[in-house]
Amino acid sequence: MSLSTALNIAQSSLFNLSRQTSVVSNNISNAGNENYVRRSAALESMNPGVRFVSVRRHAAVELFRSSIQSSANFEAQNTLHSHINGLKSSIIGANGELSVSSHLTAFHNALQVYSASPSDGLLGEAAVNSAKDLVRRLNDAANAIQSTRTSVDAEIDANVDRLNSLLSDFYEANKEVTKGTIAGTDVSNALDRRDTLIKEISKIVPVSTIQRANNDLVLMSNGATLFETTPRNVTFTPQSAYGPSTVGNLVRIDGIPVDAGTGANTTAKGSLAALLQVRDTVTTDLQSQLDEVARGLIDTFAERDPSGGGLPALAGLFTYPGGPGLPPSGTIVQGLAQTISVNSLFDPAQGGDPALLRDGGTNGAGYIENSSGGASFADRLIRYNEALDAPLAFDPASGIGGSKSLVAFAADSLGWLEGYRASANEAAITKQALAVQLNEALISESGVNLDVEMSRLLDLENTFEASARLIRAVDQMLQDLLAAVR
């Protein structure tokens, strides 16, 4: 081997060592970066010596796909669980103290106490005040639901804006990848940025990818195209405020509607479908249940013709803007829980007489039951107490339905939300565990192991020392040759 050949080999080795050291150093500096994929310098043997070929990026493609899918599942479940917790706090309270069921039970008890001493006006006033507390709780709970729908609608709008921004950033990253691939340059950093954006997008909507020539990617979401060469439009028009009859607008990806998730262990993937589920299903079911409680109260405490004649049943203690006629039987009346009130004729704070609850006659003389004016007349109060525990027909569209007492229906509504919350929480724990496990597996497969990288750095140091010795030997031989020539 000639001295020039030996020198070329040593120079080539040092050049490659520099590139390899740079790759290892870059790995070490990104050891804590979950969005960084480990690189290695690939070398190809030649005669004589070696030359640098390329930087290899150790991406675990299948694990990455599984990881973003599990991330989308957890993000949806966590979003649902978080909002259900918020609903529980505003509608039920920490220990059930705000629930309609507890207020209905308190009213039931106050009515029973009054029926035992119907001559006591203070007990009558207490029963009416308890009815007012119950109505306020219905009003407040219904308002809280619509407030939640309004805020969730705003979150949907923010998610759509975020998604469009991410797709715009993805366009730039994908363009950098394809241009670099065509030019034959190292696109590892651009690939990292692109994968990071896919992770963020998958938290909002589920993502599947199709790879084309030159590392170009197409992004799909449940059959809708998110990105193909350019970002597709994700559109949504928010509502400024929500009422019981307000229908939320659709989110569309490239013109295709995004479906809301279903169930406490939600089918939603990504936060967007979970938010739609909260806005359009969970809250509306709760609203329907409150409306059914309100309808049951109006019907149960309606005044009826005591003679059995032809007078129609009319609203009594509890009324609403459509009164004094009663709401349709067995059918949800949207917004009834927001508009139900205690009839002012019963309310002493408004100049009313609580004794009307005992005697009847709110809607005229034909409805008076205590015609003799007896102070101990309790039949009507007893009948109301019994009616609270008697079966009523409830609309199945409320999510509960069937024939049961008003007290039982209110308790079932409380149990429905608590059960939904518990199931959502359990599913969130399970999905989080899977997401964490897959993310750890992904990092283990494609991330940086400091021990391995430090070991490689030591190997490179030894190789450098060998190349340096070869250069020193060639240098000494050249010096000896020049000395001999002189």
Coordinates of C-alpha atoms in Angstrom, one line a residue:
M1 CA 0.0 0.0 0.0
S2 CA 1.4 3.4 -1.0
L3 CA 1.8 6.2 1.5
S4 CA -0.7 8.4 -0.4
T5 CA -3.3 5.6 -0.2
A6 CA -2.7 5.1 3.5
L7 CA -3.1 8.8 4.0
N8 CA -6.3 8.9 2.0
I9 CA -7.7 6.1 4.1
A10 CA -6.9 8.0 7.3
Q11 CA -8.4 11.2 6.0
S12 CA -11.5 9.4 4.9
S13 CA -11.8 7.8 8.3
L14 CA -11.4 11.1 10.1
F15 CA -14.1 12.7 7.9
N16 CA -16.5 9.8 8.6
L17 CA -15.7 9.9 12.3
S18 CA -16.6 13.6 12.3
R19 CA -20.0 12.8 10.7
Q20 CA -20.6 9.8 13.0
T21 CA -19.7 11.8 16.1
S22 CA -22.0 14.6 15.0
V23 CA -24.9 12.1 14.7
V24 CA -24.2 10.5 18.1
S25 CA -23.9 14.0 19.7
N26 CA -27.2 15.0 18.2
N27 CA -28.8 11.8 19.6
I28 CA -27.4 12.5 23.1
S29 CA -28.6 16.2 23.1
N30 CA -32.1 15.0 22.3
A31 CA -32.2 12.1 24.8
G32 CA -35.2 13.7 26.6
N33 CA -37.1 14.7 23.5
E34 CA -40.1 12.3 22.9
N35 CA -40.5 13.7 19.4
Y36 CA -37.0 12.9 18.3
V37 CA -36.2 9.7 16.5
R38 CA -32.8 8.2 16.9
R39 CA -30.3 8.4 14.0
S40 CA -27.3 6.4 13.0
A41 CA -24.6 7.0 10.4
A42 CA -24.6 4.2 7.8
L43 CA -21.1 3.4 6.3
E44 CA -20.3 1.4 3.2
S45 CA -17.1 -0.5 2.7
M46 CA -14.9 0.4 -0.3
N47 CA -11.5 -0.6 -1.7
P48 CA -9.6 0.9 -0.1
G49 CA -11.2 2.6 2.9
V50 CA -14.8 3.5 3.7
R51 CA -17.0 6.4 2.7
F52 CA -20.1 8.0 4.4
V53 CA -23.4 6.9 2.9
S54 CA -26.3 8.4 4.8
V55 CA -28.0 9.1 8.1
R56 CA -30.5 6.4 9.0
R57 CA -33.6 7.4 11.0
H58 CA -34.8 4.5 13.2
A59 CA -38.5 5.1 13.0
A60 CA -40.9 2.4 14.4
V61 CA -43.7 2.9 11.9
E62 CA -46.2 0.3 13.2
L63 CA -45.6 1.3 16.8
F64 CA -46.0 5.0 15.8
R65 CA -49.4 4.2 14.2
S66 CA -50.6 2.3 17.2
S67 CA -49.4 5.0 19.5
I68 CA -51.3 7.8 17.8
Q69 CA -54.4 5.7 17.6
S70 CA -54.3 5.0 21.4
S71 CA -53.5 8.7 22.0
A72 CA -56.7 9.6 20.0
N73 CA -58.7 7.2 22.0
F74 CA -57.4 8.5 25.3
E75 CA -57.8 12.1 24.3
A76 CA -61.5 11.5 23.5
Q77 CA -62.1 9.6 26.7
N78 CA -60.4 12.1 28.8
T79 CA -62.3 15.0 27.2
L80 CA -65.6 13.2 27.9
H81 CA -64.7 12.4 31.4
S82 CA -63.5 15.9 32.2
H83 CA -66.8 17.5 31.0
I84 CA -68.9 14.9 32.8
N85 CA -67.1 15.7 36.0
G86 CA -67.9 19.4 35.4
L87 CA -71.5 18.5 34.9
K88 CA -71.6 16.5 38.1
S89 CA -70.1 19.4 40.0
S90 CA -72.7 21.9 38.7
I91 CA -75.7 19.7 38.7
I92 CA -75.2 17.2 41.5
G93 CA -72.5 18.7 43.7
A94 CA -69.7 17.0 45.5
N95 CA -72.0 14.9 47.8
G96 CA -75.3 15.2 45.9
E97 CA -76.4 18.3 47.8
L98 CA -77.2 20.1 44.5
S99 CA -79.1 17.3 42.9
V100 CA -82.8 17.7 41.9
S101 CA -83.4 14.3 43.6
S102 CA -82.3 15.6 47.0
H103 CA -84.4 18.7 46.7
L104 CA -87.4 16.6 45.6
T105 CA -86.9 14.4 48.6
A106 CA -86.7 17.5 50.9
F107 CA -90.0 18.8 49.3
H108 CA -91.6 15.4 49.8
N109 CA -90.6 15.4 53.5
A110 CA -91.9 19.0 54.0
L111 CA -95.2 18.0 52.4
Q112 CA -95.5 15.0 54.6
V113 CA -94.9 17.1 57.7
Y114 CA -97.5 19.6 56.6
S115 CA -100.0 16.8 55.9
A116 CA -99.6 15.7 59.5
S117 CA -100.5 19.2 60.8
P118 CA -102.5 20.9 58.0
S119 CA -103.7 23.6 60.4
D120 CA -100.2 24.9 60.9
G121 CA -99.7 27.8 58.5
L122 CA -96.0 27.9 59.1
L123 CA -95.6 24.3 57.9
G124 CA -97.6 25.2 54.8
E125 CA -95.3 28.1 54.2
A126 CA -92.3 25.8 54.7
A127 CA -93.7 23.3 52.1
V128 CA -94.1 26.1 49.6
N129 CA -90.6 27.4 50.2
S130 CA -89.3 23.9 49.7
A131 CA -91.1 23.8 46.4
K132 CA -89.5 27.1 45.5
D133 CA -86.1 25.6 46.3
L134 CA -86.8 22.6 44.1
V135 CA -87.9 24.8 41.2
R136 CA -84.8 27.0 41.6
R137 CA -82.6 23.8 41.5
L138 CA -84.4 22.7 38.3
N139 CA -83.9 26.2 36.8
D140 CA -80.2 26.4 37.8
A141 CA -79.4 22.9 36.7
A142 CA -81.1 23.5 33.3
N143 CA -79.2 26.8 32.9
A144 CA -75.9 25.1 33.8
I145 CA -76.5 22.5 31.1
Q146 CA -77.0 25.2 28.5
S147 CA -74.0 27.1 29.8
T148 CA -72.0 23.9 29.4
R149 CA -73.2 23.4 25.8
T150 CA -72.2 27.0 25.0
S151 CA -68.7 26.6 26.4
V152 CA -68.3 23.2 24.7
D153 CA -69.4 24.8 21.4
A154 CA -66.6 27.4 21.9
E155 CA -64.1 24.5 22.6
I156 CA -65.2 22.9 19.3
D157 CA -64.5 26.1 17.5
A158 CA -61.1 26.4 19.1
N159 CA -60.3 22.7 18.2
V160 CA -61.2 23.4 14.6
D161 CA -59.0 26.5 14.5
R162 CA -56.2 24.5 16.0
L163 CA -56.7 21.6 13.5
N164 CA -56.6 24.0 10.6
S165 CA -53.4 25.6 11.9
L166 CA -51.7 22.2 12.4
L167 CA -52.7 21.1 8.9
S168 CA -51.1 24.3 7.6
D169 CA -47.9 23.6 9.5
F170 CA -48.0 20.0 8.2
Y171 CA -48.1 21.3 4.6
E172 CA -44.8 23.1 5.2
A173 CA -43.2 20.1 6.9
N174 CA -44.4 17.7 4.3
K175 CA -43.1 20.0 1.5
E176 CA -39.7 20.1 3.2
V177 CA -39.6 16.3 3.4
T178 CA -40.6 15.7 -0.3
K179 CA -38.2 18.4 -1.6
G180 CA -35.3 17.0 0.5
T181 CA -36.0 13.4 -0.5
I182 CA -36.0 14.4 -4.2
A183 CA -32.7 16.3 -3.7
G184 CA -31.2 13.4 -1.7
T185 CA -30.5 15.4 1.4
D186 CA -31.0 14.3 5.0
V187 CA -34.7 15.0 5.9
S188 CA -34.6 13.5 9.4
N189 CA -35.4 16.7 11.2
A190 CA -38.3 17.5 8.8
L191 CA -39.6 13.9 9.4
D192 CA -39.5 14.5 13.1
R193 CA -41.5 17.7 12.7
R194 CA -44.0 16.0 10.5
D195 CA -44.5 13.1 12.9
T196 CA -44.9 15.6 15.8
L197 CA -47.6 17.4 13.9
I198 CA -49.4 14.0 13.2
K199 CA -49.3 13.3 17.0
E200 CA -50.9 16.7 17.7
I201 CA -53.5 16.3 14.9
S202 CA -54.4 12.8 16.2
K203 CA -55.4 14.3 19.6
I204 CA -58.1 16.2 17.8
V205 CA -59.2 13.8 15.1
P206 CA -58.1 10.2 14.3
V207 CA -55.4 10.0 11.7
S208 CA -54.4 7.4 9.2
T209 CA -51.6 7.9 6.7
I210 CA -50.9 6.9 3.1
Q211 CA -47.3 7.2 1.9
R212 CA -46.6 8.1 -1.7
A213 CA -43.5 8.7 -3.7
N214 CA -40.7 10.9 -2.3
N215 CA -41.9 10.4 1.3
D216 CA -45.1 12.4 0.5
L217 CA -48.0 11.7 3.0
V218 CA -51.8 11.7 2.6
L219 CA -53.7 12.1 5.9
M220 CA -57.2 10.6 6.3
S221 CA -59.6 10.8 9.2
N222 CA -62.5 8.2 9.2
G223 CA -62.8 8.3 5.5
A224 CA -62.5 12.1 5.1
T225 CA -59.3 13.5 3.5
L226 CA -57.4 15.8 5.9
F227 CA -54.4 16.5 3.7
E228 CA -53.5 15.5 0.1
T229 CA -50.8 17.8 -1.3
T230 CA -52.6 20.7 0.4
P231 CA -54.7 20.9 3.6
R232 CA -58.4 20.3 3.2
N233 CA -60.9 22.7 4.8
V234 CA -62.2 21.9 8.3
T235 CA -65.3 24.1 8.8
F236 CA -67.5 24.9 11.7
T237 CA -69.9 27.8 12.6
P238 CA -70.2 28.3 16.4
Q239 CA -73.4 29.4 18.2
S240 CA -73.2 32.5 20.4
A241 CA -75.5 31.0 23.0
Y242 CA -77.5 27.8 23.6
G243 CA -81.1 27.2 24.7
P244 CA -82.9 23.9 25.1
S245 CA -84.1 23.8 21.5
T246 CA -80.8 25.0 20.0
V247 CA -79.2 22.5 17.6
G248 CA -75.4 22.7 17.3
N249 CA -73.8 23.1 13.9
L250 CA -71.8 20.2 12.3
V251 CA -68.1 20.1 12.0
R252 CA -67.1 19.1 8.4
I253 CA -63.8 17.8 7.1
D254 CA -63.6 18.3 3.4
G255 CA -67.4 18.5 3.4
I256 CA -67.9 15.3 5.4
P257 CA -69.5 15.7 8.8
V258 CA -67.6 14.5 11.9
D259 CA -69.7 12.0 13.9
A260 CA -70.1 12.4 17.6
G261 CA -69.0 9.6 19.9
T262 CA -71.4 7.4 21.8
G263 CA -71.4 5.7 25.2
A264 CA -69.6 6.3 28.4
N265 CA -66.7 4.2 27.1
T266 CA -66.9 6.5 24.1
T267 CA -66.4 5.4 20.5
A268 CA -65.0 8.9 19.8
K269 CA -61.4 9.2 18.7
G270 CA -59.9 12.6 19.3
S271 CA -61.2 15.5 21.3
L272 CA -63.5 16.8 18.6
A273 CA -65.9 13.9 18.4
A274 CA -65.9 13.7 22.2
L275 CA -66.9 17.4 22.5
L276 CA -69.7 16.8 20.0
Q277 CA -70.9 14.0 22.1
V278 CA -71.0 16.2 25.2
R279 CA -72.7 19.0 23.4
D280 CA -75.3 17.0 21.5
T281 CA -75.9 13.8 23.5
V282 CA -74.8 13.9 27.2
T283 CA -76.1 17.4 28.0
T284 CA -79.3 17.0 25.9
D285 CA -80.1 13.7 27.7
L286 CA -79.7 15.4 31.0
Q287 CA -81.8 18.3 29.9
S288 CA -84.6 15.9 28.8
Q289 CA -84.5 14.2 32.2
L290 CA -84.8 17.6 34.0
D291 CA -87.7 18.5 31.7
E292 CA -89.4 15.3 32.5
V293 CA -89.1 15.9 36.3
A294 CA -90.6 19.4 35.7
R295 CA -93.4 17.9 33.7
G296 CA -94.0 15.3 36.4
L297 CA -94.3 18.0 39.1
I298 CA -96.7 20.1 37.1
D299 CA -98.9 17.1 36.4
T300 CA -98.7 15.6 39.9
F301 CA -99.7 18.9 41.6
A302 CA -102.3 19.9 39.0
E303 CA -105.8 20.8 40.2
R304 CA -108.5 18.5 39.2
D305 CA -112.3 18.6 39.5
P306 CA -113.0 17.1 42.9
S307 CA -116.6 16.3 41.9
G308 CA -115.4 14.2 39.0
G309 CA -117.2 16.5 36.6
G310 CA -115.9 17.8 33.3
L311 CA -113.5 20.5 34.5
P312 CA -110.1 20.1 32.9
A313 CA -107.0 19.5 34.9
L314 CA -105.0 22.7 35.3
A315 CA -101.6 23.7 36.7
G316 CA -101.7 24.2 40.4
L317 CA -98.6 24.6 42.7
F318 CA -96.2 24.3 39.8
T319 CA -96.8 26.2 36.6
Y320 CA -95.0 27.3 33.4
P321 CA -95.5 29.8 30.6
G322 CA -97.9 27.4 28.8
G323 CA -100.2 27.2 31.9
P324 CA -102.7 26.8 33.2
G325 CA -103.2 24.0 30.7
L326 CA -101.0 20.9 31.4
P327 CA -98.1 19.9 29.2
P328 CA -98.6 16.8 27.0
S329 CA -98.6 13.6 29.0
G330 CA -95.6 11.2 28.6
T331 CA -93.7 13.5 26.2
I332 CA -90.6 15.7 26.8
V333 CA -91.3 19.4 26.6
Q334 CA -88.0 21.0 25.7
G335 CA -87.0 23.7 28.2
L336 CA -89.7 23.0 30.8
A337 CA -87.1 22.7 33.6
Q338 CA -85.9 26.3 32.8
T339 CA -89.3 27.8 32.8
I340 CA -91.1 25.9 35.6
S341 CA -92.1 28.1 38.6
V342 CA -94.1 28.0 41.8
N343 CA -97.5 29.6 41.2
S344 CA -97.4 33.1 42.8
L345 CA -100.9 32.4 44.3
F346 CA -99.2 30.0 46.7
D347 CA -96.2 32.1 47.5
P348 CA -96.5 34.3 50.7
A349 CA -93.5 36.3 49.4
Q350 CA -95.7 37.4 46.5
G351 CA -98.8 37.9 48.5
G352 CA -100.0 34.3 48.0
D353 CA -101.6 31.8 50.4
P354 CA -99.9 28.5 51.2
A355 CA -103.2 27.2 52.4
L356 CA -104.3 26.8 48.8
L357 CA -102.0 23.7 48.8
R358 CA -104.3 22.2 51.4
D359 CA -107.6 23.4 50.2
G360 CA -107.4 23.9 46.4
G361 CA -109.2 26.5 44.3
T362 CA -106.3 28.2 42.6
N363 CA -108.2 27.9 39.3
G364 CA -111.6 28.8 40.7
A365 CA -114.3 27.6 43.0
G366 CA -114.9 24.4 41.0
Y367 CA -111.5 23.1 42.2
I368 CA -111.9 23.7 45.9
E369 CA -111.7 20.4 47.8
N370 CA -111.9 21.7 51.4
S371 CA -115.3 23.2 50.8
S372 CA -116.1 23.3 54.5
G373 CA -112.9 25.3 55.3
G374 CA -111.8 22.8 58.0
A375 CA -108.3 23.6 59.3
S376 CA -107.5 19.9 59.8
F377 CA -108.4 18.9 56.2
A378 CA -105.5 16.7 55.0
D379 CA -106.9 14.6 52.2
R380 CA -105.5 16.6 49.4
L381 CA -102.0 16.8 51.0
I382 CA -102.0 13.1 51.6
R383 CA -103.0 12.4 48.0
Y384 CA -100.2 14.6 46.7
N385 CA -97.7 12.7 48.9
E386 CA -99.0 9.4 47.5
A387 CA -98.8 10.7 44.0
L388 CA -95.1 11.5 44.3
D389 CA -94.6 7.7 44.8
A390 CA -97.2 6.6 42.2
P391 CA -96.2 5.5 38.7
L392 CA -96.0 8.1 35.9
A393 CA -95.2 7.5 32.2
F394 CA -91.9 9.1 31.2
D395 CA -90.6 9.6 27.7
P396 CA -88.0 6.9 26.8
A397 CA -86.2 9.6 24.7
S398 CA -84.9 11.0 28.1
G399 CA -82.5 8.0 28.4
I400 CA -84.5 6.6 31.3
G401 CA -88.2 6.4 30.4
G402 CA -90.7 3.8 31.4
S403 CA -93.4 3.8 34.1
K404 CA -92.1 4.8 37.6
S405 CA -92.7 7.3 40.3
L406 CA -91.5 10.9 40.1
V407 CA -89.2 10.3 43.1
A408 CA -87.8 7.2 41.5
F409 CA -87.3 8.9 38.1
A410 CA -85.3 11.8 39.8
A411 CA -83.2 9.3 41.7
D412 CA -82.6 7.3 38.4
S413 CA -81.5 10.5 36.7
L414 CA -79.0 11.1 39.5
G415 CA -77.8 7.5 39.1
W416 CA -77.6 7.8 35.4
L417 CA -75.1 10.7 35.5
E418 CA -73.1 9.1 38.3
G419 CA -73.0 5.8 36.4
Y420 CA -72.0 7.5 33.2
R421 CA -69.2 9.3 35.1
A422 CA -68.0 6.2 36.8
S423 CA -67.9 4.2 33.5
A424 CA -66.2 7.1 31.7
N425 CA -63.6 7.3 34.5
E426 CA -62.8 3.6 34.3
A427 CA -62.5 3.7 30.5
A428 CA -60.2 6.8 30.8
I429 CA -57.9 4.9 33.2
T430 CA -57.7 1.9 30.9
K431 CA -57.1 4.0 27.7
Q432 CA -54.5 6.1 29.4
A433 CA -52.6 3.0 30.6
L434 CA -52.6 1.7 27.0
A435 CA -51.5 5.1 25.6
V436 CA -48.7 5.3 28.1
Q437 CA -47.6 1.8 27.4
L438 CA -47.5 2.2 23.7
N439 CA -45.7 5.6 24.0
E440 CA -43.0 4.0 26.2
A441 CA -42.6 1.2 23.7
L442 CA -42.3 3.7 20.9
I443 CA -39.6 5.7 22.8
S444 CA -37.8 2.5 23.7
E445 CA -37.8 1.4 20.0
S446 CA -37.1 4.7 18.3
G447 CA -35.8 7.0 21.1
V448 CA -32.4 7.6 22.4
N449 CA -30.7 5.3 24.9
L450 CA -27.9 7.3 26.6
D451 CA -26.0 4.2 27.6
V452 CA -25.9 2.9 24.1
E453 CA -24.9 6.3 22.6
M454 CA -22.1 6.9 25.2
S455 CA -20.8 3.4 24.3
R456 CA -20.8 4.4 20.6
L457 CA -19.0 7.6 21.5
L458 CA -16.3 5.6 23.2
D459 CA -16.0 3.3 20.1
L460 CA -15.6 6.4 17.9
E461 CA -13.0 7.7 20.2
N462 CA -11.0 4.5 19.8
T463 CA -11.4 4.6 16.1
F464 CA -10.2 8.2 16.0
E465 CA -7.1 7.1 18.0
A466 CA -6.4 4.4 15.5
S467 CA -6.8 6.8 12.5
A468 CA -4.6 9.3 14.3
R469 CA -1.9 6.6 14.8
L470 CA -2.0 5.8 11.1
I471 CA -1.6 9.5 10.2
R472 CA 1.3 9.8 12.6
A473 CA 3.0 6.7 11.1
V474 CA 2.5 8.0 7.6
D475 CA 3.9 11.4 8.7
Q476 CA 6.9 9.7 10.2
M477 CA 7.5 7.7 7.0
L478 CA 7.2 10.8 4.9
Q479 CA 9.7 12.6 7.1
D480 CA 12.1 9.7 6.8
L481 CA 11.7 9.6 3.0
L482 CA 12.4 13.3 2.7
A483 CA 15.4 13.0 5.0
A484 CA 16.8 10.2 2.8
V485 CA 16.3 12.3 -0.4
R486 CA 18.2 15.2 1.1

